[in-house]
PDB file of C-alpha atoms in Angstrom:
ATOM      1  CA  UNK A1463     208.902 285.515 100.675  1.00 82.00           C
ATOM      2  CA  UNK A1464     205.457 287.053 100.210  1.00 85.00           C
ATOM      3  CA  UNK A1465     205.327 286.151  96.499  1.00 85.00           C
ATOM      4  CA  UNK A1466     206.443 282.606  97.251  1.00 85.00           C
ATOM      5  CA  UNK A1467     203.824 282.262  99.986  1.00 85.00           C
ATOM      6  CA  UNK A1468     200.910 283.631  97.956  1.00 85.00           C
ATOM      7  CA  UNK A1469     201.889 281.373  95.040  1.00 87.00           C
ATOM      8  CA  UNK A1470     201.619 278.361  97.349  1.00 82.00           C
ATOM      9  CA  UNK A1471     198.264 279.510  98.741  1.00 86.00           C
ATOM     10  CA  UNK A1472     196.501 281.375  95.890  1.00 84.00           C
ATOM     11  CA  UNK A1473     193.162 281.433  97.714  1.00 84.00           C
ATOM     12  CA  UNK A1474     194.696 283.542 100.493  1.00 83.00           C
ATOM     13  CA  UNK A1475     194.433 287.312 100.169  1.00 85.00           C
ATOM     14  CA  UNK A1476     197.612 289.386 100.360  1.00 84.00           C
ATOM     15  CA  UNK A1477     196.453 290.853 103.642  1.00 85.00           C
ATOM     16  CA  UNK A1478     195.927 287.400 105.166  1.00 84.00           C
ATOM     17  CA  UNK A1479     199.257 286.220 103.768  1.00 85.00           C
ATOM     18  CA  UNK A1480     201.069 289.182 105.322  1.00 86.00           C
ATOM     19  CA  UNK A1481     199.297 288.613 108.630  1.00 84.00           C
ATOM     20  CA  UNK A1482     200.253 284.927 108.623  1.00 81.00           C
ATOM     21  CA  UNK A1483     203.862 285.635 107.682  1.00 84.00           C
ATOM     22  CA  UNK A1484     204.000 288.260 110.410  1.00 82.00           C
ATOM     23  CA  UNK A1485     203.214 285.556 112.963  1.00 76.00           C
ATOM     24  CA  UNK A1486     206.445 283.871 111.829  1.00 77.00           C
ATOM     25  CA  UNK A1487     208.407 287.158 112.030  1.00 78.00           C
ATOM     26  CA  UNK A1488     208.279 287.963 108.312  1.00 84.00           C
ATOM     27  CA  UNK A1489     206.793 291.416 108.721  1.00 79.00           C
ATOM     28  CA  UNK A1490     207.389 294.558 106.684  1.00 81.00           C
ATOM     29  CA  UNK A1491     210.641 294.456 104.727  1.00 83.00           C
ATOM     30  CA  UNK A1492     211.324 290.866 105.808  1.00 84.00           C
ATOM     31  CA  UNK A1493     208.351 289.710 103.729  1.00 85.00           C
ATOM     32  CA  UNK A1494     210.078 291.148 100.637  1.00 82.00           C
ATOM     33  CA  UNK A1495     213.299 289.159 101.124  1.00 88.00           C
ATOM     34  CA  UNK A1496     214.401 286.744  98.438  1.00 87.00           C
ATOM     35  CA  UNK A1497     214.237 283.088  99.384  1.00 82.00           C
ATOM     36  CA  UNK A1498     217.884 282.624  98.424  1.00 85.00           C
ATOM     37  CA  UNK A1499     218.973 285.256 100.969  1.00 84.00           C
ATOM     38  CA  UNK A1500     217.230 283.696 103.957  1.00 84.00           C
ATOM     39  CA  UNK A1501     219.256 282.355 106.864  1.00 81.00           C
ATOM     40  CA  UNK A1502     218.833 278.813 108.151  1.00 79.00           C
ATOM     41  CA  UNK A1503     216.508 279.922 110.917  1.00 77.00           C
ATOM     42  CA  UNK A1504     214.416 282.020 108.529  1.00 83.00           C
ATOM     43  CA  UNK A1505     214.106 279.125 106.091  1.00 82.00           C
ATOM     44  CA  UNK A1506     212.966 276.877 108.929  1.00 79.00           C
ATOM     45  CA  UNK A1507     210.327 279.418 109.970  1.00 81.00           C
ATOM     46  CA  UNK A1508     209.047 279.743 106.413  1.00 84.00           C
ATOM     47  CA  UNK A1509     208.794 275.990 105.926  1.00 83.00           C
ATOM     48  CA  UNK A1510     206.930 275.626 109.213  1.00 80.00           C
ATOM     49  CA  UNK A1511     204.559 278.428 108.218  1.00 83.00           C
ATOM     50  CA  UNK A1512     203.830 276.583 104.971  1.00 83.00           C
ATOM     51  CA  UNK A1513     203.269 273.312 106.801  1.00 79.00           C
ATOM     52  CA  UNK A1514     200.972 274.718 109.462  1.00 77.00           C
ATOM     53  CA  UNK A1515     198.903 276.765 107.017  1.00 80.00           C
ATOM     54  CA  UNK A1516     198.342 273.636 104.906  1.00 79.00           C
ATOM     55  CA  UNK A1517     196.791 272.063 108.053  1.00 79.00           C
ATOM     56  CA  UNK A1518     198.018 268.470 107.910  1.00 80.00           C
ATOM     57  CA  UNK A1519     196.661 266.072 110.520  1.00 85.00           C
ATOM     58  CA  UNK A1520     200.109 264.916 111.608  1.00 90.00           C
ATOM     59  CA  UNK A1521     203.540 266.567 111.655  1.00 86.00           C
ATOM     60  CA  UNK A1522     206.917 264.942 112.360  1.00 90.00           C
ATOM     61  CA  UNK A1523     209.635 267.501 113.168  1.00 86.00           C
ATOM     62  CA  UNK A1524     213.315 267.086 114.028  1.00 89.00           C
ATOM     63  CA  UNK A1525     214.781 269.853 116.217  1.00 88.00           C
ATOM     64  CA  UNK A1526     212.329 272.493 114.906  1.00 84.00           C
ATOM     65  CA  UNK A1527     213.918 275.363 116.874  1.00 83.00           C
ATOM     66  CA  UNK A1528     217.464 274.852 115.573  1.00 81.00           C
ATOM     67  CA  UNK A1529     219.104 278.088 114.323  1.00 77.00           C
ATOM     68  CA  UNK A1530     216.293 280.193 115.826  1.00 77.00           C
ATOM     69  CA  UNK A1531     216.674 283.134 118.175  1.00 77.00           C
ATOM     70  CA  UNK A1532     214.382 283.685 121.158  1.00 82.00           C
ATOM     71  CA  UNK A1533     211.673 285.748 119.363  1.00 80.00           C
ATOM     72  CA  UNK A1534     211.515 283.135 116.592  1.00 77.00           C
ATOM     73  CA  UNK A1535     211.200 280.323 119.125  1.00 82.00           C
ATOM     74  CA  UNK A1536     208.402 282.133 120.934  1.00 82.00           C
ATOM     75  CA  UNK A1537     206.545 282.675 117.653  1.00 80.00           C
ATOM     76  CA  UNK A1538     206.928 279.013 116.768  1.00 81.00           C
ATOM     77  CA  UNK A1539     205.726 277.858 120.185  1.00 85.00           C
ATOM     78  CA  UNK A1540     202.604 280.008 119.848  1.00 82.00           C
ATOM     79  CA  UNK A1541     201.930 278.489 116.420  1.00 82.00           C
ATOM     80  CA  UNK A1542     202.386 274.962 117.776  1.00 84.00           C
ATOM     81  CA  UNK A1543     199.997 275.588 120.665  1.00 82.00           C
ATOM     82  CA  UNK A1544     197.362 276.872 118.236  1.00 79.00           C
ATOM     83  CA  UNK A1545     197.801 273.860 115.935  1.00 82.00           C
ATOM     84  CA  UNK A1546     194.873 271.434 116.230  1.00 80.00           C
ATOM     85  CA  UNK A1547     196.550 268.357 114.725  1.00 83.00           C
ATOM     86  CA  UNK A1548     199.162 266.022 116.200  1.00 87.00           C
ATOM     87  CA  UNK A1549     202.852 266.942 116.317  1.00 89.00           C
ATOM     88  CA  UNK A1550     205.614 264.427 116.977  1.00 93.00           C
ATOM     89  CA  UNK A1551     208.834 266.350 117.490  1.00 92.00           C
ATOM     90  CA  UNK A1552     212.376 265.530 118.570  1.00 92.00           C
ATOM     91  CA  UNK A1553     214.073 268.279 120.540  1.00 91.00           C
ATOM     92  CA  UNK A1554     216.787 269.017 123.071  1.00 88.00           C
ATOM     93  CA  UNK A1555     215.121 272.401 123.653  1.00 89.00           C
ATOM     94  CA  UNK A1556     213.633 271.869 127.097  1.00 88.00           C
ATOM     95  CA  UNK A1557     211.837 275.203 127.032  1.00 88.00           C
ATOM     96  CA  UNK A1558     210.012 274.131 123.854  1.00 88.00           C
ATOM     97  CA  UNK A1559     209.134 270.783 125.416  1.00 90.00           C
ATOM     98  CA  UNK A1560     207.802 272.500 128.534  1.00 88.00           C
ATOM     99  CA  UNK A1561     205.688 274.937 126.534  1.00 87.00           C
ATOM    100  CA  UNK A1562     204.305 272.622 123.865  1.00 87.00           C
ATOM    101  CA  UNK A1563     204.393 268.899 124.699  1.00 88.00           C
ATOM    102  CA  UNK A1564     201.379 267.352 126.433  1.00 82.00           C
ATOM    103  CA  UNK A1565     202.960 263.871 126.431  1.00 83.00           C
ATOM    104  CA  UNK A1566     206.562 262.786 125.971  1.00 85.00           C
ATOM    105  CA  UNK A1567     208.783 259.921 124.849  1.00 85.00           C
ATOM    106  CA  UNK A1568     211.885 259.627 127.015  1.00 80.00           C
ATOM    107  CA  UNK A1569     215.049 257.896 125.820  1.00 79.00           C
ATOM    108  CA  UNK A1570     217.588 257.183 128.534  1.00 73.00           C
ATOM    109  CA  UNK A1571     219.687 254.306 129.853  1.00 73.00           C
ATOM    110  CA  UNK A1572     219.165 252.380 126.630  1.00 76.00           C
ATOM    111  CA  UNK A1573     215.377 252.317 126.942  1.00 75.00           C
ATOM    112  CA  UNK A1574     212.365 254.249 125.652  1.00 77.00           C
ATOM    113  CA  UNK A1575     209.399 255.242 127.799  1.00 76.00           C
ATOM    114  CA  UNK A1576     206.078 256.860 126.882  1.00 77.00           C
ATOM    115  CA  UNK A1577     204.877 259.326 129.517  1.00 75.00           C
ATOM    116  CA  UNK A1578     201.265 260.541 129.000  1.00 73.00           C
ATOM    117  CA  UNK A1579     201.672 263.880 130.811  1.00 73.00           C
ATOM    118  CA  UNK A1580     203.755 267.037 130.476  1.00 78.00           C
ATOM    119  CA  UNK A1581     207.514 267.344 130.918  1.00 84.00           C
ATOM    120  CA  UNK A1582     207.045 269.273 134.172  1.00 81.00           C
ATOM    121  CA  UNK A1583     204.836 266.476 135.478  1.00 77.00           C
ATOM    122  CA  UNK A1584     207.546 263.954 134.569  1.00 76.00           C
ATOM    123  CA  UNK A1585     210.239 265.946 136.403  1.00 78.00           C
ATOM    124  CA  UNK A1586     208.068 266.255 139.508  1.00 75.00           C
ATOM    125  CA  UNK A1587     207.362 262.544 139.514  1.00 71.00           C
ATOM    126  CA  UNK A1588     211.024 261.723 139.003  1.00 71.00           C
ATOM    127  CA  UNK A1589     211.886 263.868 142.029  1.00 71.00           C
ATOM    128  CA  UNK A1590     209.166 262.136 144.046  1.00 66.00           C
ATOM    129  CA  UNK A1591     210.651 258.752 143.143  1.00 61.00           C
ATOM    130  CA  UNK A1592     214.087 259.799 144.380  1.00 59.00           C
ATOM    131  CA  UNK A1593     215.833 259.738 140.979  1.00 52.00           C
ATOM    132  CA  UNK A1594     214.674 256.221 140.174  1.00 48.00           C
ATOM    133  CA  UNK A1595     215.445 254.508 143.519  1.00 42.00           C
ATOM    134  CA  UNK A1596     211.920 253.151 143.745  1.00 38.00           C
ATOM    135  CA  UNK A1597     212.201 251.682 140.262  1.00 38.00           C
ATOM    136  CA  UNK A1598     215.501 250.045 141.173  1.00 34.00           C
ATOM    137  CA  UNK A1599     213.841 248.457 144.195  1.00 40.00           C
ATOM    138  CA  UNK A1600     211.082 247.135 141.967  1.00 41.00           C
ATOM    139  CA  UNK A1601     213.675 245.574 139.684  1.00 36.00           C
ATOM    140  CA  UNK A1602     215.493 243.842 142.540  1.00 38.00           C
ATOM    141  CA  UNK A1603     212.218 242.256 143.670  1.00 43.00           C
ATOM    142  CA  UNK A1604     211.058 241.402 140.185  1.00 45.00           C
ATOM    143  CA  UNK A1605     212.858 238.100 139.708  1.00 38.00           C
ATOM    144  CA  UNK A1606     211.624 236.842 143.085  1.00 41.00           C
ATOM    145  CA  UNK A1607     208.034 237.787 142.226  1.00 46.00           C
ATOM    146  CA  UNK A1608     208.028 236.306 138.722  1.00 42.00           C
ATOM    147  CA  UNK A1609     207.279 232.680 139.616  1.00 38.00           C
ATOM    148  CA  UNK A1610     204.579 233.644 142.112  1.00 44.00           C
ATOM    149  CA  UNK A1611     203.150 236.075 139.593  1.00 47.00           C
ATOM    150  CA  UNK A1612     202.912 233.459 136.863  1.00 41.00           C
ATOM    151  CA  UNK A1613     200.833 231.272 139.174  1.00 43.00           C
ATOM    152  CA  UNK A1614     198.257 234.069 139.390  1.00 48.00           C
ATOM    153  CA  UNK A1615     197.731 234.174 135.613  1.00 45.00           C
ATOM    154  CA  UNK A1616     194.421 232.430 134.776  1.00 51.00           C
ATOM    155  CA  UNK A1617     194.777 229.066 133.046  1.00 45.00           C
ATOM    156  CA  UNK A1618     193.084 230.353 129.891  1.00 46.00           C
ATOM    157  CA  UNK A1619     195.636 233.141 129.665  1.00 45.00           C
ATOM    158  CA  UNK A1620     198.493 230.732 130.310  1.00 42.00           C
ATOM    159  CA  UNK A1621     197.255 228.578 127.437  1.00 40.00           C
ATOM    160  CA  UNK A1622     197.095 231.580 125.104  1.00 45.00           C
ATOM    161  CA  UNK A1623     200.592 232.685 126.099  1.00 41.00           C
ATOM    162  CA  UNK A1624     202.173 229.241 126.326  1.00 40.00           C
ATOM    163  CA  UNK A1625     204.564 229.805 123.388  1.00 43.00           C
ATOM    164  CA  UNK A1626     205.813 233.122 124.762  1.00 41.00           C
ATOM    165  CA  UNK A1627     208.778 233.177 127.188  1.00 44.00           C
ATOM    166  CA  UNK A1628     207.645 233.186 130.815  1.00 42.00           C
ATOM    167  CA  UNK A1629     208.747 236.741 131.627  1.00 48.00           C
ATOM    168  CA  UNK A1630     207.157 238.141 128.484  1.00 51.00           C
ATOM    169  CA  UNK A1631     203.903 236.263 129.109  1.00 47.00           C
ATOM    170  CA  UNK A1632     203.641 237.559 132.662  1.00 47.00           C
ATOM    171  CA  UNK A1633     204.534 241.071 131.544  1.00 54.00           C
ATOM    172  CA  UNK A1634     201.907 241.092 128.796  1.00 56.00           C
ATOM    173  CA  UNK A1635     199.235 239.854 131.169  1.00 52.00           C
ATOM    174  CA  UNK A1636     200.063 242.437 133.857  1.00 57.00           C
ATOM    175  CA  UNK A1637     200.049 245.269 131.320  1.00 59.00           C
ATOM    176  CA  UNK A1638     196.751 244.086 129.832  1.00 61.00           C
ATOM    177  CA  UNK A1639     195.119 244.212 133.284  1.00 60.00           C
ATOM    178  CA  UNK A1640     196.463 247.703 133.969  1.00 63.00           C
ATOM    179  CA  UNK A1641     195.364 248.767 130.490  1.00 63.00           C
ATOM    180  CA  UNK A1642     191.807 247.581 131.141  1.00 71.00           C
ATOM    181  CA  UNK A1643     191.633 249.657 134.325  1.00 70.00           C
ATOM    182  CA  UNK A1644     192.876 252.678 132.394  1.00 69.00           C
ATOM    183  CA  UNK A1645     190.312 252.153 129.628  1.00 74.00           C
ATOM    184  CA  UNK A1646     187.472 251.799 132.144  1.00 78.00           C
ATOM    185  CA  UNK A1647     188.500 255.039 133.849  1.00 77.00           C
ATOM    186  CA  UNK A1648     188.609 256.830 130.485  1.00 78.00           C
ATOM    187  CA  UNK A1649     185.155 255.558 129.500  1.00 83.00           C
ATOM    188  CA  UNK A1650     183.760 256.563 132.889  1.00 83.00           C
ATOM    189  CA  UNK A1651     185.165 260.087 132.498  1.00 82.00           C
ATOM    190  CA  UNK A1652     183.803 260.427 128.955  1.00 84.00           C
ATOM    191  CA  UNK A1653     180.363 259.285 130.108  1.00 87.00           C
ATOM    192  CA  UNK A1654     180.098 262.054 132.714  1.00 84.00           C
ATOM    193  CA  UNK A1655     181.501 264.689 130.341  1.00 85.00           C
ATOM    194  CA  UNK A1656     178.947 263.671 127.700  1.00 87.00           C
ATOM    195  CA  UNK A1657     176.080 264.011 130.176  1.00 87.00           C
ATOM    196  CA  UNK A1658     177.363 267.427 131.244  1.00 85.00           C
ATOM    197  CA  UNK A1659     177.710 268.543 127.626  1.00 85.00           C
ATOM    198  CA  UNK A1660     174.173 267.383 126.811  1.00 86.00           C
ATOM    199  CA  UNK A1661     172.811 269.313 129.787  1.00 84.00           C
ATOM    200  CA  UNK A1662     174.629 272.491 128.703  1.00 82.00           C
ATOM    201  CA  UNK A1663     173.424 272.083 125.123  1.00 82.00           C
ATOM    202  CA  UNK A1664     169.812 271.607 126.230  1.00 82.00           C
ATOM    203  CA  UNK A1665     170.008 274.718 128.407  1.00 76.00           C
ATOM    204  CA  UNK A1666     171.451 276.918 125.650  1.00 77.00           C
ATOM    205  CA  UNK A1667     168.650 275.741 123.348  1.00 77.00           C
ATOM    206  CA  UNK A1668     166.047 276.650 125.973  1.00 75.00           C
ATOM    207  CA  UNK A1669     164.135 279.916 125.567  1.00 65.00           C
ATOM    208  CA  UNK A1670     164.790 280.789 129.215  1.00 62.00           C
ATOM    209  CA  UNK A1671     168.514 280.912 128.457  1.00 59.00           C
ATOM    210  CA  UNK A1672     168.011 283.565 125.787  1.00 59.00           C
ATOM    211  CA  UNK A1673     165.712 285.542 128.102  1.00 65.00           C
ATOM    212  CA  UNK A1674     168.493 285.674 130.707  1.00 69.00           C
ATOM    213  CA  UNK A1675     166.587 283.683 133.317  1.00 76.00           C
ATOM    214  CA  UNK A1676     168.533 281.594 135.886  1.00 77.00           C
ATOM    215  CA  UNK A1677     168.480 277.820 135.707  1.00 77.00           C
ATOM    216  CA  UNK A1678     165.810 275.992 137.694  1.00 82.00           C
ATOM    217  CA  UNK A1679     167.187 275.100 141.133  1.00 84.00           C
ATOM    218  CA  UNK A1680     167.074 271.325 140.613  1.00 85.00           C
ATOM    219  CA  UNK A1681     168.824 271.589 137.260  1.00 84.00           C
ATOM    220  CA  UNK A1682     171.535 273.814 138.738  1.00 84.00           C
ATOM    221  CA  UNK A1683     172.112 271.286 141.547  1.00 88.00           C
ATOM    222  CA  UNK A1684     172.455 268.515 138.970  1.00 88.00           C
ATOM    223  CA  UNK A1685     174.928 270.579 136.952  1.00 84.00           C
ATOM    224  CA  UNK A1686     177.080 271.207 140.037  1.00 88.00           C
ATOM    225  CA  UNK A1687     176.911 267.513 140.945  1.00 89.00           C
ATOM    226  CA  UNK A1688     177.994 266.466 137.441  1.00 87.00           C
ATOM    227  CA  UNK A1689     180.901 268.910 137.482  1.00 86.00           C
ATOM    228  CA  UNK A1690     182.073 267.494 140.808  1.00 88.00           C
ATOM    229  CA  UNK A1691     181.697 263.951 139.482  1.00 88.00           C
ATOM    230  CA  UNK A1692     183.635 264.869 136.339  1.00 84.00           C
ATOM    231  CA  UNK A1693     186.486 266.162 138.505  1.00 84.00           C
ATOM    232  CA  UNK A1694     186.485 262.909 140.500  1.00 85.00           C
ATOM    233  CA  UNK A1695     186.537 260.836 137.313  1.00 83.00           C
ATOM    234  CA  UNK A1696     189.370 262.996 135.951  1.00 80.00           C
ATOM    235  CA  UNK A1697     191.400 262.424 139.126  1.00 80.00           C
ATOM    236  CA  UNK A1698     190.696 258.700 138.890  1.00 80.00           C
ATOM    237  CA  UNK A1699     191.803 258.626 135.245  1.00 76.00           C
ATOM    238  CA  UNK A1700     195.078 260.350 136.151  1.00 73.00           C
ATOM    239  CA  UNK A1701     195.664 257.832 138.944  1.00 77.00           C
ATOM    240  CA  UNK A1702     195.027 254.948 136.547  1.00 73.00           C
ATOM    241  CA  UNK A1703     197.432 256.493 134.026  1.00 69.00           C
ATOM    242  CA  UNK A1704     200.146 256.600 136.654  1.00 70.00           C
ATOM    243  CA  UNK A1705     199.337 253.046 137.754  1.00 72.00           C
ATOM    244  CA  UNK A1706     199.663 251.861 134.168  1.00 69.00           C
ATOM    245  CA  UNK A1707     202.925 253.760 133.877  1.00 67.00           C
ATOM    246  CA  UNK A1708     204.230 252.041 137.007  1.00 70.00           C
ATOM    247  CA  UNK A1709     203.473 248.680 135.403  1.00 64.00           C
ATOM    248  CA  UNK A1710     205.154 249.796 132.197  1.00 63.00           C
ATOM    249  CA  UNK A1711     208.286 250.957 133.970  1.00 60.00           C
ATOM    250  CA  UNK A1712     208.486 247.884 136.157  1.00 62.00           C
ATOM    251  CA  UNK A1713     207.664 245.282 133.499  1.00 54.00           C
ATOM    252  CA  UNK A1714     208.945 246.731 130.210  1.00 49.00           C
ATOM    253  CA  UNK A1715     211.838 249.064 130.907  1.00 49.00           C
ATOM    254  CA  UNK A1716     213.567 246.578 133.174  1.00 52.00           C
ATOM    255  CA  UNK A1717     212.912 243.520 130.960  1.00 50.00           C
TER     256      UNK A1717
END
């Protein structure tokens, strides 16, 4: 294993290679194993070590924890959390999903849904909705609201969407409106975070910072105000995400 790994990454010292392999449970005598003698779980760990060390921007993985015992899964989860790229993975391992995923794709009842928060957040929201009863109520009212809803679409939009079926046109318009609100909330949040970051950068470049002096009172008040505003914008962005998701569930999943 060690020889194979150092051959793939010749710029890596033996010490660094051993340290990296140790993170994937190939420590000591395990690093001297022949590739042909590795179990399915060990082979999977080695391949993942190779992939993550090569630092690709995007990884697509299918059931990455298959054939792995608990220590191996924990090692893999730690590696995934430290990975700075994007991982798209398919898994029935709910513990892995809880520990690693920061957004999820859910496939159930013949439909797919993108959820922009964690699995725990999804479960909590599902419980709050009473196992989908609210969504069912939205569906029952949807047909009655369609005609009235189409009347609210601006004429210019109706002209643009005139060749699209009525339900699809209305759905696209509703989602575009919700998407604009979400984008505005994101831009508003980024604006405050940028101002806060610029203030922190200016302070760390100031000689007073290096002399250990406290911030001027007015500047400290402004920093506290910006942090509070950033929290408000973050809360608003989350609310807009959920509002967009409500539109998605009501207009797409039940189409």
